[in-house]
Amino acid sequence: MEQQTTGIPGLKPAPLKTGVAVDLIGVHKWYGDFHVLRDINLRVTKSERIVICGPSGSGKSTMIRCINRLEEHQQGRIVVDGMELANDLKKIDEVRRDVGMVFQHFNLFPHLTVLENLTLAPIWVRKQLKKQAEEIAMHYLQRVKIPEQAAKFPGQLSGGQQQRVAIARALCMNPKIMLFDEPTSALDPEMVKEVLDTMVRLAEDGMTMLVVTHEMGFARQVANRIVFMDEGQIVEVNEPKAFFDNPQHERTKLFLSQILH
Amino acid sequence: MSDIATTTDAKLMEGPAFVRGQPLAPLPPPLAEAGAIGWMRKNLFSSTLNVVLTIVCAALIVWLVPPLVKYLLIDAVWEGSIRADCLPRPDRPEIGACWAFVIDRINFFTYGFYPIEERWRVNVFFVLLAAGVVWMAWLDAPRRDLGVIYFFVVMPVVSLILLLGWPLVGLAKVPTTSWGGVLVTVVVSAVGIVFSLPIGIVLALGRRSQMPAVRLFSVIFIEFVRGVPLITVLFMASVMLPLFGPETWSPDKLLRALVGVSLFAAAYMAEVVRAGLQAIPKGQYEAAMAVGLGYWKTMGLIVLPQALKITIPNIVNTTIGLFKDTTLVFIVGIFDFLMTIEAARVDPNWATPGISTTGYAFAAIFYLIFCYGMSRYARFVEARLAAGDRR
Ligand SMILES: Nc1ncnc2c1ncn2[C@@H]1O[C@H](COP(=O)(O)OP(=O)(O)OP(=O)(O)O)[C@@H](O)[C@H]1O
Ligand SMILES: [Mg+2]
C-alpha cells in the first residue's frame, strides 16, 4: 500500500490523501444523560498544529479521543483524511493506523522492552519485517534522543523518557496525524522540556498535530490555532497571538487570567 | 529521641537558618533492636497475646514432633520383604512406619499395572513433563514462547503416543485400564492443567465479551460448574459423555474422568484469569487500539501476557487444589496413587495392623512435598512481582 522509496521508509510524516486532515462536523456526544460534546465543528488542514485548552471536564480528551474512535460520537460526522468514522470496524482500524496517539500516562507496554514497544505494531499491524521494524524504531529512538535505552523495560525509565518512547512508538507507525492528550501533565517539571522539545521538532517536520495541553509557552511557539473549550463546546478559536493578547469571550478571558496570572 | 542526636547540628538548628557542615555517617542500630534477643523480643514476646501464642505453639511442637519423629524415623522398619518383618517382636515391641512395605511396593505405587517392560515409557513421560514444568515455571528461561508451545501442544501429543502406545512406531498399546498410581495422578493433574488453562482463558474472555450470547454461555458454564462438587462433575462426565457420541461409542473411562476434571478446573481457572484481566489498566487496551491492534492481537500480545503473569500465584494455587482433588477420580473407577495404596495395604502379603497408617503417611508425605513445593513457588513469584520486577 505504502510507497516506500528510500532506504528507511517513514521518516517524514506520511502524506495525507486530502488537504483536510480532520474534519469534525456538528459532532455531539453523550455519556448517558450528560451532554459532553455539543455541536463541535473543527477543520484541521494538512500540517496544521492545533492546541486545545480549557478547564478540566470541558471535553478536550473526549473530543480528540473521538478522532481515533477510542470514544464513539453519536451525532454529526468525523472525517479523517477522507475516511468517515462510522461503525465499520475495518475503517476504524485503518484510521487508527494512520493516527498516532500519545497519552497523559504514557501507556507503554510494561512487559515489553522499549524496542519491542516500538516494533510491535509495525510488525503485527503494518506487517513489516522484524529487522526493518527495528531499524526504523532505532531511528526514532535517536530522534527522541534515547537510543541507548532500547533494551530496557519501560519501568526502568524516567517519566520524560517514557513519554518520549511513547511518542516514538506512535511515530513508528508512520502516522499522518498525531494526537496528544496532556502529554506533559504527568511529568515532573524538569522533564516537561525534553518532551516539549521532541514535539516542537515533530511540528517542524510538518506533522499534523492536535495537542491538548496547558503548556501555554508551547502553544504560543508551535500552534497555528488555539481552540478553547468549555462545557463541551468550542468557545473560541484563534491564532496564538490574538488568542493570548486579545481574547474575545468572557470565559476565555477568565481562563487565561487563571492560568497566566 | 536518643542521645545520638545531640551533635553539633542540634546547636546549629537553634537559629532560623541551617546549612549542613559535615555529612552524617551511617550508624549501627541501637542494640536492643538487633541480634537474637532483639528479634525474639520483637517477634515472640511483644505483647501478652504474643507471649501466650508463643507458649501454646511451643507446647504443640513439644507434644507433636517427638512422637512423629519416633514413628517416622526411630521406630521405622526400613528392611524386609514380607508382613512378618513389620510385626512387633520381643526385641522390638514398638513398631513405627513400615517403610519396607513402601520400598517393596514403590513400583506398584508409581506405575500401577503398567507392563513392567514398558515402564521406561512412563519414566520418559515424567522427564518430558518435568522439563515442560521447569520451562514454564522458570520466569527467565530462554524462549518461553516456545516453551508454551511445547507445554500445551508438543508434550501432550508426544506423551499421549508414548503412554497409550502406537504400534506403527513400535510402541505396544497399553490400555488405560492398566495405568495406575502416581502415573494416573500425574496424568490427571497434568491434563487438568494443560487443558483447563486455555479453556479457562477462553471462558474468562467470554465472560468479559461484548457479545451477549458468548457472555451468557460463559457465565452459565462457569457458575454451574463452580456450583457443584467435583464428584458430581465426575459422575456426569462418566455417565453423560457417552450420550454425546454415536450409540456404540463408549469412551475410555480415564478419558471421561479427564474431561470432567478439565472442565471443572477450567471454571476455576476462568475466574482466576478474569481477576488477572481486571487488573490490567484501561490504558493498555487504549494504547493497543490506538496503534491499530485488533481485539485478538490486543489480548494475545498485550493483555494476556501481563494478566497471566500476575495470575501465576493464583494459577498455582488452583493447581494445588486440582492436584489434591484428583484423588476423587477413584469414584469413577480410576486407579490413582491413593487407590494403589488402598489396594496394597489390604494385600495379604503385607496386611498388618499398622500398615494402613504407613500407607497413608506415605501418601500424606507425597502430597505434602508436591503441594508445598508448588506453594513455595507461588510465594516466590508473588515476592518477585511485589518487588516490582516489570518484566
Ligand atoms: N466514561 C465516562 N463516563 C461518563 N462520564 C465521563 C466519562 N469520561 C468522561 N466523562 C465526563 O465527561 C466530561 C469531559 O471529560 P474529559 O475527560 O473529556 O474532560 P477534559 O476536558 O479532558 O478534562 P481534563 O482536563 O480533566 O482531562 C467530564 O465531566 C467527565 O466527568
Ligand atoms: Mg483530559
XYZ file of C-alpha atoms and ligand atoms in Angstrom:
684
model
C 0.000 0.000 0.000
C 2.634 2.448 1.065
C 5.043 3.923 -1.396
C 8.396 3.484 0.246
C 11.139 4.867 -1.895
C 14.200 5.495 0.259
C 16.173 3.037 2.377
C 14.353 3.600 5.643
C 10.750 4.480 4.944
C 8.558 6.612 7.070
C 10.924 9.225 8.359
C 8.761 12.103 7.251
C 5.094 12.269 8.171
C 3.126 10.173 5.739
C 1.409 12.352 3.130
C -2.289 12.948 3.537
C -4.561 11.889 0.726
C -6.638 15.020 1.092
C -5.861 18.541 2.199
C -8.117 18.192 5.218
C -6.586 16.058 7.971
C -9.501 16.025 10.373
C -12.977 17.351 9.854
C -15.399 17.457 12.762
C -18.854 18.429 11.561
C -21.621 19.019 14.061
C -20.354 16.367 16.459
C -22.376 15.554 19.561
C -21.700 13.012 22.248
C -23.443 11.998 25.434
C -22.338 9.929 28.408
C -25.734 8.675 29.498
C -27.699 11.888 30.000
C -24.589 14.040 30.168
C -24.066 16.069 27.001
C -20.269 16.015 26.902
C -19.670 17.283 23.330
C -22.069 19.825 21.906
C -22.012 20.679 18.241
C -18.266 20.515 17.707
C -17.143 21.942 14.378
C -13.443 21.987 13.612
C -11.496 21.591 10.410
C -7.801 20.769 10.717
C -5.832 21.122 7.498
C -2.595 19.481 6.458
C 0.434 20.220 8.684
C -1.670 22.353 10.954
C -0.843 22.379 14.669
C -3.878 22.798 16.879
C -3.606 23.299 20.628
C -6.748 22.576 22.616
C -7.173 24.004 26.074
C -9.933 24.608 28.538
C -10.942 23.870 32.103
C -10.982 20.353 33.499
C -14.016 18.370 32.390
C -14.678 20.556 29.379
C -14.457 17.590 26.995
C -10.984 18.087 25.496
C -9.922 14.474 25.932
C -13.271 13.216 24.767
C -13.021 15.255 21.598
C -9.601 14.080 20.498
C -10.369 10.518 21.553
C -13.317 10.600 19.171
C -10.900 11.227 16.311
C -9.413 7.733 16.596
C -12.580 6.170 17.922
C -11.444 5.480 21.449
C -14.770 7.163 22.119
C -17.785 6.929 19.891
C -19.693 10.039 18.872
C -23.437 9.804 18.467
C -24.296 12.631 16.124
C -22.516 14.504 13.383
C -19.631 13.405 11.198
C -15.943 12.851 11.793
C -13.829 12.544 8.659
C -10.149 11.680 8.990
C -8.196 12.253 5.782
C -11.224 11.458 3.676
C -12.295 8.422 5.700
C -15.501 8.847 7.618
C -15.655 7.203 11.037
C -18.737 5.051 11.149
C -19.438 1.655 12.616
C -17.257 -0.031 10.020
C -14.570 -1.808 12.068
C -12.209 -2.093 9.085
C -12.328 1.663 8.531
C -11.732 2.315 12.194
C -8.610 0.151 12.206
C -7.455 1.911 9.055
C -7.899 5.313 10.681
C -6.138 4.168 13.845
C -3.155 3.013 11.842
C -2.770 6.499 10.405
C -3.438 8.439 13.592
C -0.839 8.272 16.331
C -1.809 8.969 19.902
C 0.208 9.943 22.967
C -1.447 9.650 26.367
C -1.038 11.526 29.590
C 0.135 8.387 31.386
C 2.293 7.080 28.515
C 0.558 3.666 28.483
C 3.687 1.875 27.387
C 3.505 -1.917 27.432
C 5.372 -2.765 30.636
C 6.086 -6.393 29.741
C 7.968 -5.455 26.561
C 11.313 -3.743 26.125
C 11.433 -0.252 24.688
C 12.411 -1.647 21.301
C 9.611 -4.223 21.399
C 7.158 -1.491 22.351
C 8.163 0.326 19.188
C 8.190 -2.602 16.791
C 5.074 -4.441 17.975
C 2.508 -2.582 15.923
C 4.660 -2.153 12.795
C 5.244 -5.917 12.775
C 1.727 -7.056 13.633
C -0.312 -4.307 12.011
C 1.873 -2.953 9.206
C 3.333 -6.434 8.564
C 6.859 -5.105 8.474
C 9.783 -7.484 8.809
C 11.294 -7.547 12.263
C 14.654 -6.312 11.079
C 13.185 -3.417 9.143
C 10.881 -2.507 12.038
C 13.848 -2.477 14.418
C 15.848 -0.257 12.103
C 13.016 2.243 11.938
C 12.482 2.002 15.683
C 16.138 2.739 16.368
C 15.932 5.711 14.057
C 13.023 7.173 16.015
C 14.702 6.425 19.333
C 17.570 8.503 18.067
C 15.153 11.245 17.097
C 13.760 11.321 20.636
C 17.344 11.091 21.905
C 17.258 7.835 23.861
C 18.704 5.146 21.573
C 20.719 3.766 24.488
C 17.521 2.752 26.303
C 16.306 0.357 23.610
C 16.872 -2.819 25.586
C 15.394 -1.543 28.852
C 11.888 -2.049 30.142
C 9.601 0.989 30.475
C 9.588 0.673 34.270
C 13.307 1.379 34.287
C 12.942 4.766 32.565
C 12.103 8.199 33.913
C 8.720 9.694 33.107
C 10.143 12.009 30.474
C 11.978 9.145 28.802
C 8.837 7.023 28.875
C 6.822 9.747 27.223
C 9.450 10.127 24.515
C 9.308 6.389 23.949
C 5.534 6.711 23.657
C 5.976 9.405 21.014
C 8.474 7.243 19.155
C 6.062 4.307 19.374
C 3.370 6.347 17.677
C 5.818 7.610 15.038
C 6.935 4.077 14.166
C 3.501 3.513 12.661
C 4.301 6.329 10.241
C 1.170 8.288 11.103
C -0.330 11.158 9.152
C -1.775 12.822 12.206
C -0.666 12.868 15.831
C -2.965 13.334 18.835
C -1.548 14.334 22.200
C -3.663 14.238 25.353
C -1.879 16.257 28.023
C 1.464 14.632 27.239
C 3.366 16.568 29.896
C 0.948 16.863 32.777
C 2.056 13.647 34.470
C 5.701 14.687 34.329
C 7.971 16.307 36.860
C 8.767 19.902 35.826
C 12.356 19.174 34.819
C 11.176 16.555 32.326
C 8.497 18.624 30.644
C 11.010 20.417 28.467
C 12.541 17.309 26.923
C 9.106 16.098 25.843
C 8.039 19.504 24.541
C 11.297 19.800 22.576
C 10.519 16.497 20.911
C 7.088 17.762 19.974
C 8.473 21.022 18.628
C 10.804 19.105 16.330
C 7.899 16.990 15.181
C 5.975 20.141 14.339
C 8.959 21.461 12.392
C 8.835 18.305 10.263
C 5.337 19.246 9.180
C 3.328 16.755 11.212
C -0.366 17.492 11.596
C -0.883 17.690 15.340
C -3.777 18.094 17.760
C -2.453 18.747 21.229
C -4.419 19.030 24.441
C -2.128 20.876 26.808
C -1.869 23.644 29.335
C 1.697 24.469 28.297
C 0.951 27.928 27.004
C 4.567 28.547 26.054
C 4.382 25.599 23.711
C 1.060 26.833 22.356
C 2.494 30.247 21.590
C 5.556 28.793 19.918
C 4.056 25.977 17.890
C 0.319 26.303 17.448
C -1.266 27.608 14.274
C -4.547 27.908 16.099
C -5.682 27.542 19.660
C -9.053 26.022 20.436
C -10.622 26.923 23.752
C -13.318 24.602 25.052
C -15.752 24.883 27.902
C -18.694 22.707 28.908
C -18.433 20.539 25.846
C -18.416 23.420 23.396
C -15.786 25.189 21.376
C -15.899 28.696 22.815
C -13.132 30.406 20.914
C -10.654 29.597 18.168
C -7.855 31.929 17.240
C -4.229 32.311 16.308
C -1.932 32.254 19.357
C -1.061 35.931 19.359
C -4.655 37.083 19.099
C -5.802 34.386 21.495
C -3.453 35.430 24.267
C -3.305 39.158 23.694
C -6.878 39.809 22.804
C -9.255 37.071 23.920
C -12.850 37.783 22.934
C -15.081 35.579 25.050
C -15.568 36.219 28.758
C -14.896 32.579 29.563
C -11.607 32.675 27.677
C -10.511 35.795 29.499
C -11.306 34.233 32.852
C -9.475 31.042 31.948
C -6.396 32.856 30.718
C -6.292 35.087 33.766
C -6.351 31.970 35.921
C -3.547 30.144 34.203
C -1.316 33.024 33.156
C -1.601 35.474 36.053
C 14.843 10.959 70.978
C 18.137 9.291 71.815
C 21.413 10.758 72.842
C 22.898 10.274 69.382
C 21.041 13.324 68.146
C 22.852 15.742 70.433
C 25.541 16.695 67.986
C 26.818 19.975 66.761
C 23.898 20.030 64.297
C 21.490 20.447 67.176
C 23.199 23.617 68.231
C 23.164 24.946 64.695
C 19.429 24.258 64.427
C 18.709 26.839 67.095
C 18.921 29.698 64.631
C 16.310 30.331 61.895
C 18.641 29.138 59.134
C 20.593 25.918 58.803
C 23.325 24.757 56.475
C 24.781 21.287 56.864
C 28.505 21.358 57.585
C 29.651 17.744 57.982
C 27.707 14.939 56.258
C 26.410 12.357 58.731
C 27.938 8.896 58.586
C 25.501 5.966 58.981
C 25.448 4.424 62.453
C 24.577 0.853 63.530
C 21.077 0.433 65.042
C 20.636 0.603 68.839
C 21.478 -2.731 70.490
C 18.027 -3.839 71.652
C 16.723 -3.880 68.053
C 19.403 -6.136 66.659
C 20.590 -9.661 67.346
C 18.772 -12.782 68.500
C 17.412 -11.272 71.699
C 16.043 -8.259 69.877
C 14.443 -10.497 67.288
C 12.790 -12.672 69.937
C 11.527 -9.748 71.920
C 10.038 -8.201 68.811
C 8.569 -11.323 67.221
C 7.765 -13.717 70.068
C 7.151 -11.690 73.227
C 5.950 -8.295 72.070
C 2.584 -8.456 73.875
C 0.660 -10.632 76.316
C -1.231 -12.283 73.463
C 2.010 -12.906 71.646
C 3.555 -14.496 74.739
C 0.537 -16.801 75.155
C 0.626 -17.806 71.476
C 4.345 -18.458 71.658
C 3.877 -20.750 74.652
C 0.945 -22.605 73.048
C 2.912 -23.162 69.854
C 5.964 -24.338 71.751
C 3.772 -26.787 73.669
C 2.245 -28.065 70.433
C 5.668 -28.635 68.940
C 6.888 -30.480 72.019
C 3.715 -32.575 72.035
C 3.653 -33.481 68.332
C 7.160 -33.573 66.972
C 8.872 -36.212 69.165
C 6.195 -38.912 68.579
C 6.225 -38.116 64.849
C 9.985 -38.454 64.659
C 9.796 -41.626 66.715
C 7.128 -43.111 64.441
C 8.523 -41.989 61.100
C 12.224 -42.495 61.755
C 13.376 -44.064 65.033
C 10.926 -46.973 65.239
C 10.538 -47.302 61.473
C 11.295 -50.578 59.718
C 13.439 -49.995 56.650
C 14.247 -53.529 55.529
C 12.034 -56.515 54.907
C 10.051 -58.284 52.224
C 7.006 -59.784 53.966
C 4.458 -58.720 56.560
C 6.275 -60.528 59.363
C 9.098 -58.025 59.111
C 6.725 -55.300 60.205
C 5.157 -57.108 63.133
C 6.250 -56.428 66.714
C 8.866 -58.844 68.044
C 10.102 -59.355 71.622
C 13.278 -57.449 70.812
C 11.283 -54.728 69.095
C 7.956 -54.250 70.859
C 7.135 -50.898 69.267
C 6.741 -50.755 65.511
C 6.810 -47.456 63.662
C 6.269 -46.834 59.988
C 6.845 -49.892 57.818
C 8.916 -48.267 55.065
C 9.966 -51.737 53.918
C 6.418 -52.099 52.592
C 6.610 -48.825 50.728
C 10.011 -49.689 49.274
C 8.753 -53.115 48.247
C 5.661 -51.742 46.502
C 7.063 -48.459 45.199
C 6.854 -49.570 41.579
C 3.237 -50.500 42.019
C 2.561 -47.112 43.603
C 4.298 -45.416 40.692
C 3.095 -47.343 37.659
C 0.044 -49.333 38.773
C -0.366 -52.289 36.431
C 1.594 -50.706 33.595
C 3.544 -53.605 31.986
C 6.962 -53.889 33.586
C 8.918 -53.968 30.321
C 7.128 -50.791 29.103
C 7.654 -48.716 32.228
C 10.551 -46.816 30.697
C 7.905 -45.032 28.658
C 6.340 -43.717 31.820
C 9.745 -42.533 33.003
C 10.299 -40.696 29.737
C 6.883 -39.100 30.178
C 7.832 -37.952 33.676
C 11.013 -36.384 32.282
C 9.150 -34.662 29.422
C 6.628 -33.280 31.870
C 9.286 -32.141 34.323
C 11.131 -30.358 31.509
C 7.921 -28.603 30.481
C 7.115 -27.570 34.035
C 10.605 -26.171 34.577
C 10.454 -24.276 31.281
C 7.149 -22.709 32.268
C 7.950 -22.078 35.913
C 11.394 -20.570 35.403
C 10.466 -16.994 34.620
C 13.766 -16.088 32.987
C 14.068 -19.245 30.918
C 15.093 -18.723 27.286
C 12.397 -18.839 24.619
C 9.415 -19.149 26.898
C 7.216 -18.607 23.849
C 8.466 -21.925 22.501
C 8.007 -23.326 25.991
C 4.323 -22.520 25.796
C 4.013 -24.416 22.520
C 5.987 -27.308 23.969
C 3.909 -27.432 27.137
C 0.488 -27.070 25.575
C 0.986 -28.856 22.234
C 4.150 -30.902 21.752
C 4.364 -32.513 25.149
C 0.703 -33.593 25.346
C 0.823 -35.206 21.891
C 4.144 -36.982 22.464
C 3.040 -38.132 25.904
C -0.208 -39.475 24.550
C 1.607 -41.537 21.930
C 4.193 -42.657 24.440
C 1.807 -43.741 27.161
C -1.006 -45.193 25.066
C 1.333 -46.782 22.543
C 1.340 -46.611 18.772
C 2.192 -49.914 17.110
C 3.201 -48.118 13.891
C 6.255 -46.633 15.595
C 6.948 -49.784 17.573
C 5.238 -48.824 20.808
C 2.922 -51.574 22.024
C -0.542 -50.472 23.058
C -1.111 -50.148 26.789
C -4.792 -49.736 27.670
C -5.551 -47.064 30.227
C -7.119 -49.705 32.447
C -3.638 -50.910 33.336
C -2.391 -47.422 34.176
C -2.257 -46.587 37.833
C -0.573 -44.973 40.781
C 1.464 -41.807 40.534
C 1.255 -42.082 36.751
C -2.508 -41.659 36.796
C -2.404 -38.946 39.432
C 0.155 -37.039 37.400
C -1.668 -37.608 34.099
C -4.972 -36.420 35.524
C -3.350 -33.374 37.111
C -1.270 -32.530 34.051
C -4.171 -32.919 31.637
C -6.298 -30.915 34.024
C -3.785 -28.075 33.955
C -2.852 -28.246 30.275
C -6.485 -28.097 29.201
C -8.056 -26.067 31.965
C -5.808 -23.059 31.454
C -6.579 -22.449 27.754
C -10.265 -23.259 28.248
C -10.284 -21.063 31.327
C -8.739 -18.194 29.361
C -11.368 -18.525 26.645
C -14.131 -18.600 29.258
C -12.675 -15.586 31.038
C -12.504 -13.626 27.787
C -16.022 -14.809 27.002
C -17.293 -13.553 30.310
C -15.921 -10.091 29.529
C -17.038 -10.182 25.906
C -19.258 -7.544 24.302
C -21.371 -10.264 22.721
C -24.283 -11.173 24.995
C -24.589 -14.770 23.755
C -20.924 -15.503 24.384
C -21.067 -13.800 27.751
C -24.182 -15.691 28.780
C -22.720 -19.052 27.822
C -19.510 -18.347 29.742
C -21.334 -17.167 32.839
C -23.673 -20.154 32.866
C -20.858 -22.631 32.367
C -18.599 -21.099 34.998
C -21.293 -20.644 37.609
C -22.805 -24.064 37.004
C -19.519 -25.954 37.265
C -18.390 -23.948 40.263
C -21.729 -24.524 41.886
C -21.488 -28.315 42.017
C -18.938 -30.595 43.702
C -16.205 -32.258 41.647
C -17.723 -35.656 42.386
C -20.914 -34.586 40.646
C -18.961 -33.349 37.640
C -17.059 -36.641 37.510
C -20.271 -38.665 37.658
C -21.845 -36.503 34.988
C -18.795 -36.794 32.775
C -18.705 -40.571 33.065
C -22.443 -41.024 32.584
C -23.224 -38.236 30.141
C -20.180 -38.209 27.876
C -21.248 -41.401 26.020
C -24.627 -39.778 25.314
C -22.987 -37.162 23.104
C -21.478 -39.634 20.648
C -22.922 -42.355 18.464
C -24.752 -45.109 20.351
C -21.970 -47.652 20.132
C -19.366 -45.211 21.351
C -18.097 -45.964 24.780
C -15.300 -43.572 25.615
C -12.415 -44.655 27.740
C -13.088 -44.490 31.449
C -9.984 -42.431 32.067
C -10.916 -40.074 29.236
C -14.273 -39.416 30.856
C -12.589 -38.566 34.127
C -10.099 -36.330 32.302
C -12.887 -34.418 30.594
C -14.657 -33.983 33.913
C -11.566 -32.797 35.750
C -10.538 -30.442 32.913
C -13.937 -28.767 32.696
C -14.124 -28.482 36.453
C -10.685 -26.921 36.696
C -11.395 -24.690 33.688
C -14.251 -22.986 35.502
C -11.946 -22.147 38.397
C -9.127 -21.067 36.088
C -11.593 -18.805 34.275
C -12.282 -16.881 37.454
C -8.606 -16.690 38.309
C -7.766 -15.371 34.839
C -10.661 -12.934 34.953
C -9.247 -11.421 38.108
C -5.951 -11.009 36.272
C -7.652 -9.394 33.287
C -9.407 -6.952 35.564
C -6.065 -5.817 36.938
C -4.867 -4.605 33.534
C -5.443 -0.862 33.292
C -7.738 0.535 30.633
C -4.809 2.495 29.237
C -3.228 -0.701 27.974
C -6.269 -1.503 25.873
C -6.420 2.060 24.614
C -2.744 2.156 23.701
C -3.126 -1.138 21.854
C -6.204 0.069 19.999
C -4.562 3.387 19.199
C -1.727 1.672 17.326
C -4.296 -0.315 15.369
C -4.195 -3.704 17.063
C -7.479 -5.588 16.839
C -9.193 -7.488 19.643
C -7.282 -10.759 19.352
C -3.876 -9.156 18.941
C -4.570 -6.808 21.828
C -5.495 -9.755 24.001
C -2.762 -12.088 22.838
C 0.131 -9.630 22.717
C -0.686 -7.047 25.351
C -3.326 -8.049 27.856
C -2.954 -11.780 28.426
C 0.836 -11.829 28.814
C 0.516 -9.267 31.583
C -2.618 -10.724 33.133
C -1.275 -14.270 33.220
C 1.967 -13.163 34.746
C 0.316 -11.521 37.723
C -2.031 -14.503 37.913
C 0.697 -17.128 38.241
C 0.425 -17.406 42.047
C -3.324 -17.936 41.776
C -2.937 -20.385 38.910
C -0.516 -22.369 41.050
C -2.925 -22.290 43.974
C -5.707 -23.603 41.757
C -3.306 -26.254 40.546
C -2.576 -27.331 44.108
C -6.289 -27.744 44.704
C -6.658 -29.666 41.473
C -3.723 -31.927 42.311
C -5.319 -32.950 45.583
C -8.809 -33.191 44.110
C -7.614 -35.760 41.584
C -7.835 -38.333 44.393
C -11.594 -38.220 43.815
C -11.322 -39.940 40.440
C -11.383 -43.265 42.271
C -15.146 -42.637 42.470
C -15.454 -43.421 38.766
C -13.132 -46.382 38.994
C -9.779 -44.831 38.160
C -6.763 -46.351 39.862
C -4.847 -43.324 41.080
C -1.980 -43.103 43.550
C -4.174 -43.234 46.629
C -6.021 -46.266 45.231
C -2.763 -48.166 44.771
C -2.069 -47.605 48.439
C -5.590 -48.734 49.264
C -5.021 -51.912 47.261
C -1.570 -52.585 48.655
C -2.481 -52.144 52.299
C -5.066 -54.927 52.193
C -2.731 -57.192 50.216
C -2.283 -60.301 52.447
C 1.459 -60.167 51.822
C 1.725 -57.022 53.833
C -1.518 -56.559 55.739
C -0.646 -55.832 59.362
C -2.448 -53.669 61.896
C -0.053 -50.804 61.300
C 0.310 -50.977 57.549
C -2.582 -48.630 56.754
C -1.030 -45.891 58.832
C 2.227 -46.329 56.951
C 0.443 -46.193 53.607
C -1.473 -43.052 54.460
C 1.607 -41.455 55.987
C 3.417 -42.102 52.721
C 0.524 -40.624 50.727
C 0.475 -37.613 53.019
C 4.200 -37.045 52.570
C 3.866 -37.426 48.798
C 1.087 -34.847 48.543
C 2.749 -32.587 51.089
C 6.026 -32.460 49.156
C 4.349 -31.583 45.868
C 1.843 -29.132 47.263
C 4.382 -27.445 49.499
C 6.743 -27.171 46.556
C 4.056 -25.525 44.439
C 3.061 -23.272 47.287
C 6.655 -22.136 47.777
C 6.872 -21.439 44.073
C 3.719 -19.319 44.216
C 5.196 -17.365 47.114
C 8.428 -16.863 45.199
C 6.603 -15.481 42.167
C 4.480 -13.281 44.397
C 7.557 -11.868 46.084
C 9.155 -11.212 42.732
C 6.084 -9.473 41.396
C 5.838 -7.427 44.569
C 9.456 -6.405 44.166
C 8.263 -4.542 41.093
C 10.059 -6.657 38.542
C 8.474 -5.168 35.466
C 9.375 -7.855 33.001
N -16.595 7.209 30.539
C -17.246 8.277 31.018
N -18.491 8.145 31.520
C -19.158 9.209 31.997
N -18.671 10.440 32.022
C -17.435 10.657 31.541
C -16.656 9.579 31.009
N -15.475 10.072 30.602
C -15.512 11.396 30.866
N -16.693 11.746 31.416
C -17.093 13.108 31.782
O -17.072 13.876 30.620
C -16.576 15.179 30.894
C -15.472 15.503 29.949
O -14.377 14.652 30.195
P -12.974 14.842 29.504
O -12.073 13.783 30.022
O -13.152 14.914 28.044
O -12.523 16.239 30.068
P -11.168 17.014 29.830
O -11.519 18.306 29.236
O -10.199 16.145 29.128
O -10.712 17.261 31.324
P -9.249 17.133 31.973
O -8.576 18.436 31.723
O -9.537 16.949 33.426
O -8.587 15.975 31.349
C -16.162 15.192 32.351
O -17.157 15.866 33.088
C -16.118 13.751 32.739
O -16.526 13.607 34.068
Mg -8.431 15.070 29.686
